Coordinates of C-alpha atoms in Angstrom, one line a residue:
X679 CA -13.7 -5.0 4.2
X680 CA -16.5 -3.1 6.6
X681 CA -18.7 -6.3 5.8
X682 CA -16.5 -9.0 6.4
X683 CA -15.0 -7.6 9.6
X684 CA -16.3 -10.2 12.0
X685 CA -15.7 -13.4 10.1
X686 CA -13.3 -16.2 10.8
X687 CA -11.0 -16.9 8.0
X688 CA -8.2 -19.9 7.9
X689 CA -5.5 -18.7 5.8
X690 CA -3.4 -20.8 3.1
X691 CA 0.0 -20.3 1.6
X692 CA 0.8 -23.4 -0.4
X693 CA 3.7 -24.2 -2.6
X694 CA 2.9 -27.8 -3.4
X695 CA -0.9 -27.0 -3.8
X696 CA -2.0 -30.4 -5.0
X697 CA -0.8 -32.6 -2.4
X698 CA -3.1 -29.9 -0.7
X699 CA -6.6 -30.8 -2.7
X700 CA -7.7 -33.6 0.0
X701 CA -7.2 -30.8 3.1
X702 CA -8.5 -27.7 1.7
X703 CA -11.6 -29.8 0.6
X704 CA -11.6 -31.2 4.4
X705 CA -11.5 -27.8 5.6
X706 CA -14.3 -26.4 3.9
X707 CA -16.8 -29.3 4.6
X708 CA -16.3 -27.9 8.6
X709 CA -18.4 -25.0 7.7
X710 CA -16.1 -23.1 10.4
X711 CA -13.8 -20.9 8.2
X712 CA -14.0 -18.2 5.3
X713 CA -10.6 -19.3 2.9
X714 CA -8.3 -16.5 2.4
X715 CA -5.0 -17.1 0.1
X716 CA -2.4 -15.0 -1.8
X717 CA -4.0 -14.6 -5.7
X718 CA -2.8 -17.3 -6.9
X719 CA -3.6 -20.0 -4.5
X720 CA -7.2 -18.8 -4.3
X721 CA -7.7 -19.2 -7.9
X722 CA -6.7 -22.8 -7.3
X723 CA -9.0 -23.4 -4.8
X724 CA -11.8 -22.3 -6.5
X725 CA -10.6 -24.8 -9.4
X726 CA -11.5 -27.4 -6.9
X727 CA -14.8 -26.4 -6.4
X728 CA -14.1 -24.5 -3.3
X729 CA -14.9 -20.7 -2.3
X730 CA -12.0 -18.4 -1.3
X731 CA -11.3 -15.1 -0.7
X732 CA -7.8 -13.2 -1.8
X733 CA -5.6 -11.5 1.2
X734 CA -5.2 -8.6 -1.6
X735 CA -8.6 -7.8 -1.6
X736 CA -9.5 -8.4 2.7
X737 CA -6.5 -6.6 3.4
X738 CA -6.3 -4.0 0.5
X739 CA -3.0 -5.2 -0.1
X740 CA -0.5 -5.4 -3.5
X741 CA 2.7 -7.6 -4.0
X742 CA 5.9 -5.9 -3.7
X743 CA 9.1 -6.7 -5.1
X744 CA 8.2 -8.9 -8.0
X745 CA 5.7 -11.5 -5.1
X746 CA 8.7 -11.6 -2.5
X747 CA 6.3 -9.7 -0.2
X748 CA 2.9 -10.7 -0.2
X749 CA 1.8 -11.2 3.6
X750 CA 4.2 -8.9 5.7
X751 CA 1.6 -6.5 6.5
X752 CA 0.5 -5.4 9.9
X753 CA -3.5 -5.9 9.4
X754 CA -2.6 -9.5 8.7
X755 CA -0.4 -10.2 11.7
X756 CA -3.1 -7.9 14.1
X757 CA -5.3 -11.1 13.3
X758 CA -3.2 -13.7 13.6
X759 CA -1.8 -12.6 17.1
X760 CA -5.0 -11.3 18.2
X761 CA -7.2 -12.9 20.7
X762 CA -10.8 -14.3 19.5
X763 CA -13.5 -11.2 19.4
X764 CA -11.4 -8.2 18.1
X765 CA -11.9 -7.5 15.0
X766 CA -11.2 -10.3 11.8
X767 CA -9.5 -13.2 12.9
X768 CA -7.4 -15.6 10.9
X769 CA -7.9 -19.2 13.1
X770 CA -5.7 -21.7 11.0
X771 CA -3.0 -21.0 8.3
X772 CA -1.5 -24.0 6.4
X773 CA 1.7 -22.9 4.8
X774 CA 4.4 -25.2 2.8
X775 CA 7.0 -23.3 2.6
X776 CA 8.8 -23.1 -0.5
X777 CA 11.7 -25.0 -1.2
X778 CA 15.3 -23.5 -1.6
X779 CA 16.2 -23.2 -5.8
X780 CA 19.5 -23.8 -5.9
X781 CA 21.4 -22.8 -9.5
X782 CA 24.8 -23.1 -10.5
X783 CA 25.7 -24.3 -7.3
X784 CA 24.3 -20.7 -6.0
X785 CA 20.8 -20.5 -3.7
X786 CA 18.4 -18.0 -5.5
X787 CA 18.0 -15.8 -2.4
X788 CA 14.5 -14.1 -4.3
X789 CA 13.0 -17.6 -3.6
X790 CA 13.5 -17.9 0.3
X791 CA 10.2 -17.6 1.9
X792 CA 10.1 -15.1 4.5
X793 CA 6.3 -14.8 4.8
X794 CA 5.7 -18.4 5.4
X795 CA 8.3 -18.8 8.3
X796 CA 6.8 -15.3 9.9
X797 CA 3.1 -16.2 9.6
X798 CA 4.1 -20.1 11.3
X799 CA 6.1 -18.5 14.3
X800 CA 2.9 -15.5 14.7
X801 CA 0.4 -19.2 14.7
X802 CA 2.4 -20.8 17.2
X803 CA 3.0 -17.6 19.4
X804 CA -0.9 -17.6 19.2
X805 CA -1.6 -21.4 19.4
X806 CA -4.9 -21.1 21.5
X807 CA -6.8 -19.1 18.8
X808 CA -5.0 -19.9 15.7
X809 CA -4.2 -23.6 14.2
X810 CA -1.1 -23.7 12.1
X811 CA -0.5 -26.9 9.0
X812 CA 2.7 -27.6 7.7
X813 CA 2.7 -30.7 6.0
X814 CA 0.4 -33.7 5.2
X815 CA 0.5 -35.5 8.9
X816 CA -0.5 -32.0 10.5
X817 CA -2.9 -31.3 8.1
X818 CA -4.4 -35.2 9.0
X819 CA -3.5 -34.8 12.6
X820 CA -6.0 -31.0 12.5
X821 CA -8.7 -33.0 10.6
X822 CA -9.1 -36.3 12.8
X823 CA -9.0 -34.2 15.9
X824 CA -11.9 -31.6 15.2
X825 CA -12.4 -29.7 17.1
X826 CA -8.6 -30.1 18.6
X827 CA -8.0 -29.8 22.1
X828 CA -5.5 -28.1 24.0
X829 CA -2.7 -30.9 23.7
X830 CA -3.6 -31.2 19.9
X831 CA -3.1 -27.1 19.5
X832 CA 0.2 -28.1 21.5
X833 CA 1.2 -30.4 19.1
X834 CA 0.4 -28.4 16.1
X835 CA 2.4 -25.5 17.4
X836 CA 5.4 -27.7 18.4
X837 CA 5.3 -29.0 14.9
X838 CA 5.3 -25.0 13.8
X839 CA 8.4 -24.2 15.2
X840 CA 10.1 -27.2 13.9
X841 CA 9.5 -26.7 10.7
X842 CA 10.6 -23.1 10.9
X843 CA 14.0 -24.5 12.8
X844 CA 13.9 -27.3 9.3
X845 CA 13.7 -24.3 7.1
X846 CA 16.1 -22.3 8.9
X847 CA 19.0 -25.1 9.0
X848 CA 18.3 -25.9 5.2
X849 CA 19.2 -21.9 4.3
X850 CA 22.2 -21.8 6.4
X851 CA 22.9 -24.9 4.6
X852 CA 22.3 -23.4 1.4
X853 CA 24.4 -20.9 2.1
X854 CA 27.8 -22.8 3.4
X855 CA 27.3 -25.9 1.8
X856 CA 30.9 -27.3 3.3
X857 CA 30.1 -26.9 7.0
X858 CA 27.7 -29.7 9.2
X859 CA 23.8 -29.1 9.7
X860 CA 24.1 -28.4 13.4
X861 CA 20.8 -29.3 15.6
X862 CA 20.6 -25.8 16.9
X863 CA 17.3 -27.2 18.9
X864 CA 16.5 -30.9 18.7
X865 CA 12.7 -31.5 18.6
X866 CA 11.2 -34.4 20.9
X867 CA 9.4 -36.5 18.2
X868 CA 8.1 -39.8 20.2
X869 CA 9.1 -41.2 23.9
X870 CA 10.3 -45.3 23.8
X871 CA 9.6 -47.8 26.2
X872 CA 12.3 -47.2 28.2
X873 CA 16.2 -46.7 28.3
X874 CA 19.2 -48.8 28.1
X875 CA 17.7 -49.9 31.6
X876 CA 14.0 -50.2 32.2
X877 CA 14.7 -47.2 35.4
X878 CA 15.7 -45.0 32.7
X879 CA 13.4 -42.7 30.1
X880 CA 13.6 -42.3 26.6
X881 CA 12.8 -40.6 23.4
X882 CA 13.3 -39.9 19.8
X883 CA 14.6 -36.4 19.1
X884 CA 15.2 -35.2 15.9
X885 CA 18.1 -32.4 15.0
X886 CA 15.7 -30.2 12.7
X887 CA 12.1 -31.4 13.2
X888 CA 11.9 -34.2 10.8
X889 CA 9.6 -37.2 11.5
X890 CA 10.6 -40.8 12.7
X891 CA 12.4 -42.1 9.5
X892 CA 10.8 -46.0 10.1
X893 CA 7.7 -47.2 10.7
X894 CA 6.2 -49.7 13.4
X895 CA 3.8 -52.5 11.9
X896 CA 3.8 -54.8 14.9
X897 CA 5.1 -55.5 18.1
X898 CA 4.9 -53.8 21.5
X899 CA 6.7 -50.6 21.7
X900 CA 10.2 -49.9 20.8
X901 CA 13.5 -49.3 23.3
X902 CA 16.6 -47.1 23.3
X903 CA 18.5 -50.7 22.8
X904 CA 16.2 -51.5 20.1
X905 CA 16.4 -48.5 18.3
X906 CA 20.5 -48.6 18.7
X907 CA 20.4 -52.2 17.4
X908 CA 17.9 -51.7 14.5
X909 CA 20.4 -48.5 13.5
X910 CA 23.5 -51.3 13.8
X911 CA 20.8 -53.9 11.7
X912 CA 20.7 -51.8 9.2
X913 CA 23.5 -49.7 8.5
X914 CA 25.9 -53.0 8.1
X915 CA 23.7 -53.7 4.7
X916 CA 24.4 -53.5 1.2
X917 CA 22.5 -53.5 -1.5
X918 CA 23.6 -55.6 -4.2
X919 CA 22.6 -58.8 -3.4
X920 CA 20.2 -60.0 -0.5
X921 CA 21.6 -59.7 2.8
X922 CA 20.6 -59.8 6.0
X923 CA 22.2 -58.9 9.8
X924 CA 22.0 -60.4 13.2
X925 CA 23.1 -57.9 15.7
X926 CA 23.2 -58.2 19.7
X927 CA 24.4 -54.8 21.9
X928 CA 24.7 -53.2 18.7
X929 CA 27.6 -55.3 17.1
X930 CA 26.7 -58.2 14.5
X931 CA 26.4 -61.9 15.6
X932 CA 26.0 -62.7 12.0
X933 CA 26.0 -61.4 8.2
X934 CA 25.1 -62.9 5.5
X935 CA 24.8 -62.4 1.6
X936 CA 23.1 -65.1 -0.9
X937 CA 21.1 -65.4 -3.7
X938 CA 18.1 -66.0 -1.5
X939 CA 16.8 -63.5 1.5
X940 CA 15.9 -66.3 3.5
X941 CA 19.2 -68.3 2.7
X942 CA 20.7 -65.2 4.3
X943 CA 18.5 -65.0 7.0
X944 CA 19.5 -68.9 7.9
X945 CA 23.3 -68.2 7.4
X946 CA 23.3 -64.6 9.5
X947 CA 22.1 -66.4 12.8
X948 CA 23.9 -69.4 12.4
X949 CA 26.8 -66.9 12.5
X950 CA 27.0 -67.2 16.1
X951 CA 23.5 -68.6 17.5
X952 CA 24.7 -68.4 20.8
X953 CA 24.9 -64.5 20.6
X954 CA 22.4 -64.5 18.4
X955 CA 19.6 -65.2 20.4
X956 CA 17.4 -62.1 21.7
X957 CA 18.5 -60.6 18.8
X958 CA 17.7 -57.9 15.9
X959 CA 17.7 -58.9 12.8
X960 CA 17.9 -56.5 9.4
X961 CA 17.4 -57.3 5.6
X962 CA 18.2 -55.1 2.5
X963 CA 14.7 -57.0 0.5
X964 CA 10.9 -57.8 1.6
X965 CA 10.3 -59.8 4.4
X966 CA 8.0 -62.4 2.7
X967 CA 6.1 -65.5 4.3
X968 CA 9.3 -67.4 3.0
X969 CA 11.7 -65.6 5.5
X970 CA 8.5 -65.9 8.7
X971 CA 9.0 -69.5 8.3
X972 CA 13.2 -69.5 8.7
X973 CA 13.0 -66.9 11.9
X974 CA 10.0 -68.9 13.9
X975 CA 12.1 -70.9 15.8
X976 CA 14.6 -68.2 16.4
X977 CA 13.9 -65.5 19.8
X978 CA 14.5 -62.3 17.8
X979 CA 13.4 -58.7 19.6
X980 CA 12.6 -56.9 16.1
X981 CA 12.7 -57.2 12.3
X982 CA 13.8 -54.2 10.4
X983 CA 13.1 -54.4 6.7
X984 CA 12.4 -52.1 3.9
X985 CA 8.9 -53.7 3.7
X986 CA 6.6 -56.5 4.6
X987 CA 4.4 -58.8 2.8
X988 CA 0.9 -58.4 4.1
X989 CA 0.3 -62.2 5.6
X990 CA 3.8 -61.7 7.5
X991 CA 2.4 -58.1 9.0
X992 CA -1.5 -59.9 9.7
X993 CA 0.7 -62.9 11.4
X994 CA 2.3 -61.0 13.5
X995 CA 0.0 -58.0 14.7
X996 CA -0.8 -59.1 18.0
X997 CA 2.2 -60.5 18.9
X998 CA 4.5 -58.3 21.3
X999 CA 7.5 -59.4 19.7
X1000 CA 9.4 -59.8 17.1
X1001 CA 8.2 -56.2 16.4
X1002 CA 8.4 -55.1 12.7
X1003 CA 10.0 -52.2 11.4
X1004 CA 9.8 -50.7 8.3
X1005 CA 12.8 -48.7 6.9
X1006 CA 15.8 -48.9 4.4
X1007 CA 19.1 -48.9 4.9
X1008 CA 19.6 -45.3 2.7
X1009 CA 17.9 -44.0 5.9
X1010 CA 21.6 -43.4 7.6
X1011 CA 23.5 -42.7 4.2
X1012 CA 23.8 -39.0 6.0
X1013 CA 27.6 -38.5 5.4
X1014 CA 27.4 -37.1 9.1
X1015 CA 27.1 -38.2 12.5
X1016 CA 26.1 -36.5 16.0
X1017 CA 26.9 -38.1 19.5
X1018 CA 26.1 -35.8 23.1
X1019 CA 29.2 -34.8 24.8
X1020 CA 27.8 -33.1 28.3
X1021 CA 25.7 -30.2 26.6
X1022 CA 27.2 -30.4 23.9
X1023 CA 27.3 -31.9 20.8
X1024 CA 30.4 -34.0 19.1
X1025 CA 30.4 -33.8 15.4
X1026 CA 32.1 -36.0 12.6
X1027 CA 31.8 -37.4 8.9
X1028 CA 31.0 -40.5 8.3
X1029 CA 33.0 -42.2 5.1
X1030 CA 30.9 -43.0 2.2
X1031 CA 30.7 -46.0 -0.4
X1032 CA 33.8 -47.1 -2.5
X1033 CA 35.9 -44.5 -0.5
X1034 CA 37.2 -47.0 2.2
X1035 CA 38.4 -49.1 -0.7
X1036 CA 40.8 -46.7 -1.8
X1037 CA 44.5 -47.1 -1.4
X1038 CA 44.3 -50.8 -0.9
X1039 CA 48.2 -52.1 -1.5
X1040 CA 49.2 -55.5 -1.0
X1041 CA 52.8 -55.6 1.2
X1042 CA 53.4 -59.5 1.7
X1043 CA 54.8 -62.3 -1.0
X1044 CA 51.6 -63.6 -1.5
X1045 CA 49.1 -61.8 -3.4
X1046 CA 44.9 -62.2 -2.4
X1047 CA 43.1 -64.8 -5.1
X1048 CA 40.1 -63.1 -6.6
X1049 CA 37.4 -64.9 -4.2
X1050 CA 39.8 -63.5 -1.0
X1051 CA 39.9 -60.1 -2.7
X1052 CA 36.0 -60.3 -2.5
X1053 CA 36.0 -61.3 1.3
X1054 CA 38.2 -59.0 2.2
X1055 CA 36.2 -56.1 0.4
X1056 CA 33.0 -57.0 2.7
X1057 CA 34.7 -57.8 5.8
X1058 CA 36.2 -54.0 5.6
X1059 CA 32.9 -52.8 5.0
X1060 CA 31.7 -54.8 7.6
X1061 CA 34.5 -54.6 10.4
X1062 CA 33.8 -50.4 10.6
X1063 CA 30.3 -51.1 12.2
X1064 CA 31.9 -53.3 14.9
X1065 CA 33.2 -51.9 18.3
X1066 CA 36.8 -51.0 18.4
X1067 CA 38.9 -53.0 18.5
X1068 CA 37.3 -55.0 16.4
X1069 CA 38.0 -58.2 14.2
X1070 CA 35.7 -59.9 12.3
X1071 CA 36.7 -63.3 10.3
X1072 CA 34.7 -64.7 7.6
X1073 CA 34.2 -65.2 3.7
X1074 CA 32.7 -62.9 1.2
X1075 CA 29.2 -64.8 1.8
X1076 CA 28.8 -64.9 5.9
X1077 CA 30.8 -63.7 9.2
X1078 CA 32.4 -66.7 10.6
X1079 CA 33.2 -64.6 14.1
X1080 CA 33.6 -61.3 15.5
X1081 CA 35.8 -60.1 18.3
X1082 CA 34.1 -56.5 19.6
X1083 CA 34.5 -53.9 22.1
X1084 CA 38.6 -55.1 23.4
X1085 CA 41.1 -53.1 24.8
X1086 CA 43.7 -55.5 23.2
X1087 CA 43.8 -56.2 19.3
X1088 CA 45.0 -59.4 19.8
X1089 CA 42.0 -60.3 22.3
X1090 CA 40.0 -59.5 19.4
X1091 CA 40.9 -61.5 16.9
X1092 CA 41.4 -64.7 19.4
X1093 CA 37.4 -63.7 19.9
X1094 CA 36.5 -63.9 16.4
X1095 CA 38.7 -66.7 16.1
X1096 CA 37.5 -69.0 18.8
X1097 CA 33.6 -68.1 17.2
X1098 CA 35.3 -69.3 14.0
X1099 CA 36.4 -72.5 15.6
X1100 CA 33.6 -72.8 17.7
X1101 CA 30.8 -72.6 15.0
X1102 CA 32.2 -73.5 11.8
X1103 CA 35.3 -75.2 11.7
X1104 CA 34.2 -77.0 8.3
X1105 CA 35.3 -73.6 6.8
X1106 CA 38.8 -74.3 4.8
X1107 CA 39.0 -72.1 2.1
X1108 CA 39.1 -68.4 1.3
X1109 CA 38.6 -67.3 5.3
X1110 CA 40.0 -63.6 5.1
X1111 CA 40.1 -61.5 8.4
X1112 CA 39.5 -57.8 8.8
X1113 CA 40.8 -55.6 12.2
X1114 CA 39.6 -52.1 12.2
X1115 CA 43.1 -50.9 13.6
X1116 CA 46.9 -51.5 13.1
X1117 CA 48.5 -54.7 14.5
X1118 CA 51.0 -53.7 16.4
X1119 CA 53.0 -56.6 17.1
X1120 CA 52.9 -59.9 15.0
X1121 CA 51.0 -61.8 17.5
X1122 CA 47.4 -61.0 15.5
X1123 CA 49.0 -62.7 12.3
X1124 CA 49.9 -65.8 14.2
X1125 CA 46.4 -66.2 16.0
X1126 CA 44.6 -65.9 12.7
X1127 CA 47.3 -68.2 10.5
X1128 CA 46.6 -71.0 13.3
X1129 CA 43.4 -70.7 12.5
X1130 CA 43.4 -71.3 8.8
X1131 CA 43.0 -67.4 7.7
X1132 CA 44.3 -67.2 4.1
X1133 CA 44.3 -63.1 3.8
X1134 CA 44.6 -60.0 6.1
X1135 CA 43.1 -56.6 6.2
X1136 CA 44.0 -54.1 8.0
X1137 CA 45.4 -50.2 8.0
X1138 CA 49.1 -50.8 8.7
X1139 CA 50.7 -48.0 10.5
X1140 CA 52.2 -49.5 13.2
X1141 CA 56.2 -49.4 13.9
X1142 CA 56.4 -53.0 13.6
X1143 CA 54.9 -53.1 10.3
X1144 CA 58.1 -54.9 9.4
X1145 CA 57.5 -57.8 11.3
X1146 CA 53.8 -57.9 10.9
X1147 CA 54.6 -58.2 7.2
X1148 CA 57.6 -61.1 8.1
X1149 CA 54.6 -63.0 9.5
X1150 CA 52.5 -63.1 6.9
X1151 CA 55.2 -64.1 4.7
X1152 CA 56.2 -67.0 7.1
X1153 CA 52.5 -68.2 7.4
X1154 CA 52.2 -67.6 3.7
X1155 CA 49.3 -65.0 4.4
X1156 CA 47.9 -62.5 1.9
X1157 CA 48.5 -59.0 3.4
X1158 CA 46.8 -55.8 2.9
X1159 CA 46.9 -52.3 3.7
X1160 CA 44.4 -49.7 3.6
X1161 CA 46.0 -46.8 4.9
X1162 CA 42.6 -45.8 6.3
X1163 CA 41.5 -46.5 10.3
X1164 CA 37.7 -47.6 11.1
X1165 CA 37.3 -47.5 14.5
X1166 CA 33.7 -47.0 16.0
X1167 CA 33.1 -46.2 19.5

């Protein structure tokens, strides 16, 4: 040890060694570092053709407790947390931490890295000697930027502590599976152009540390009403088919479903075009020349798809808008959602799939034909992403009108009516209409039989359900309840 006492090492601790191969080869083309790793992950290097030494035999040291403790030792953390000059130094560590085993429903507690977390917090305490990796955009980020500067060893130790708060909130998980991952310290990830206003700042935070779940091809940078609008884009998609979703002030303009992404396209904006305009648009399938050549004449702020053909991305690269956005719609699939509340945080869960489906009981004369069973099945999915109190009338292909964001039900749906008669009032058959609440007085029914709506959806509860139900059966109007409320706020 006498002999190696004033070299420079960069420590590694890798579960996941061969997504690893690329960096640790990296690493030893700088010339700047000795390796060091546990046994078994310097046997791997040298696999690779690369040199490194074993903490066991710098540090004298022996696993305990069948490899549960290999780096808790005081020698190693006197040179991590040391300044430069005393003795050895460890300048880097890259650890992936290992993942949580779960068996029989029951975490394996033997397999919960301890080491891995301790040695990331001791590199971050120390950030201006030592350089701490925890994943593959670090490990890029450390060799692009050699030698890293102060904002870079920022960066790196920022990313540190995240991962250790990711690791953290995944055990607690682990342990109580039934209770809500709580951001105990939401990490800044990226700033956006601006805020709901341009006066005001914003940014992309992130509950445990994770990166930005999207990814920018094109366009000039994003804002806090983009982002809210691309979420609204693309959490009011299915999958089955190709769809695709106009949304302005983060309710929908437009939805559409057809055989064809770019029929859909066509049909989402002509939902309301009016509304439309200055839009954000979202599909559920790539964004091919085809579906460039529909949305050219149409102002739209951003595309959000879960890819893009190449010519539509080289088309598009220098243009400041629409921008293009790559992500999928599983990205919100979460079963949880967070909302600020002064300092604190609100908390709720989020229904998922078939369940808002459940219960469904007709209680008028008339029973729901098949194709009017179908609208009404999307226009409930569709109605919970819409402002309360929300209406939305349409057929089980396109929105034909929404009423958002009103005080009064009945204001509503004489919104998304007046859009219906506004826009397409060629539509004769099958129109079904969805309201996210109860009616509570018979009024809603009458509004939406004037307009030709053949079927109802809606939660029931009120304590005129009596004569709600009357008027369907006096407008000869399919009536369902769902016994479940989807207001969104």
């Amino acid at each position: 040890m006498d002999a190696m006492i004033k070299k420079d090492y960069f420590l590694l601790s890798l579960y996941d060694k061969e997504s690893y191969v690329d960096f640790v080869k990296e690493l030893n083309k700088l010339g700047e570092f000795n390796l060091l790793a546990t046994a078994g992950t310097a046997a791997w290097c040298r696999k690779q053709g690369v040199e490194c030494e074993t903490i066991e035999d710098v540090f004298e040291l022996s696993p305990r407790l069948q490899g549960q403790v290999k780096t808790l030792h005081p020698d190693l953390y006197t040179a991590l947390l040391a300044d430069s000059g005393e003795g050895l130094n460890i300048k880097g560590v890259a650890v992936d931490l290992t993942p949580f085993h779960v068996e029989n429903g029951e975490i394996n507690l033997k397999k919960v890295d301890i080491g891995g977390v301790s040695m990331l917090r001791a590199a971050a305490k120390n950030y201006h000697q030592v350089l701490p990796v925890v994943d593959q955009s670090t490990a890029e980020l450390l060799i692009e930027n050699y030698p890293p500067t102060e904002q870079i060893r920022r960066r790196l130790a920022r990313k540190a502590i995240e991962r250790c708060l990711s690791y953290d909130a995944e055990f607690a998980g682990c342990l109580d599976p039934g209770a809500p991952e709580f951001p105990s310290s939401p990490c800044r990830l990226s700033s956006l152009r601006y805020g709901e206003n341009p006066h005001q700042e914003a940014a992309f935070y992130s509950k445990f540390g994770t990166e930005l779940p999207f990814k920018q091809l094109a366009g000039e940078a994003l804002s806090y009403t983009n982002c809210l609008d691309l979420r609204a884009a693309l959490r009011i998609l299915g999958d089955q088919r190709p769809e695709a979703s106009m949304i302005k002030h983060t309710n929908p303009t437009g939805w559409s479903a057809a055989e064809r992404l770019e029929t859909a396209i066509k049909s989402a904006w002509s939902g309301d075009p009016k509304s439309a305009y200055g839009g954000v648009l979202g599909v559920n399938r790539t964004f091919t020349t085809e579906c460039l050549e529909q949305v050219e004449e149409y102002f739209i702020e951003a595309i959000a798809a879960p890819d893009f053909e190449n010519e539509v991305v080289e088309a598009l690269t220098n243009q400041p808008r629409p921008r293009l956005i790559e992500a999928s719609p599983v990205i919100f699939e979460t079963g949880e959602e967070f909302k600020s509340f002064a300092d604190l945080y609100l908390y709720q869960s989020v229904e998922a799939g078939d369940d808002i489906y459940k219960g469904w009981r007709t209680v008028s004369e008339s029973k729901p034909t098949e194709e009017e069973e179908l609208g009404l099945q999307q226009m409930w999915r569709l109605v919970r992403f819409v402002t309360s109190n929300a209406a939305v009338v349409g057929t089980r292909d396109m929105v034909l009108g929404v009423g958002a964001g009103q005080q009064s039900r009945v204001d509503a749906v004489e919104i998304a009516v007046q859009k219906l008669r506004e826009h397409h009032s060629h539509f004769k058959e099958s129109l079904v209409l969805a309201s996210d609440g109860f009616f509570p007085f018979p009024d809603n029914v009458e509004v939406a039989a004037q307009a030709g709506v053949d079927a109802i959806v809606v939660p029931g509860g009120s304590i005129r359900d009596d004569e709600v139900i009357a008027a369907a059966n006096q407008n000869e109007i399919s009536l369902v309840f769902t016994d479940m409320r989807l207001f969104s706020h």
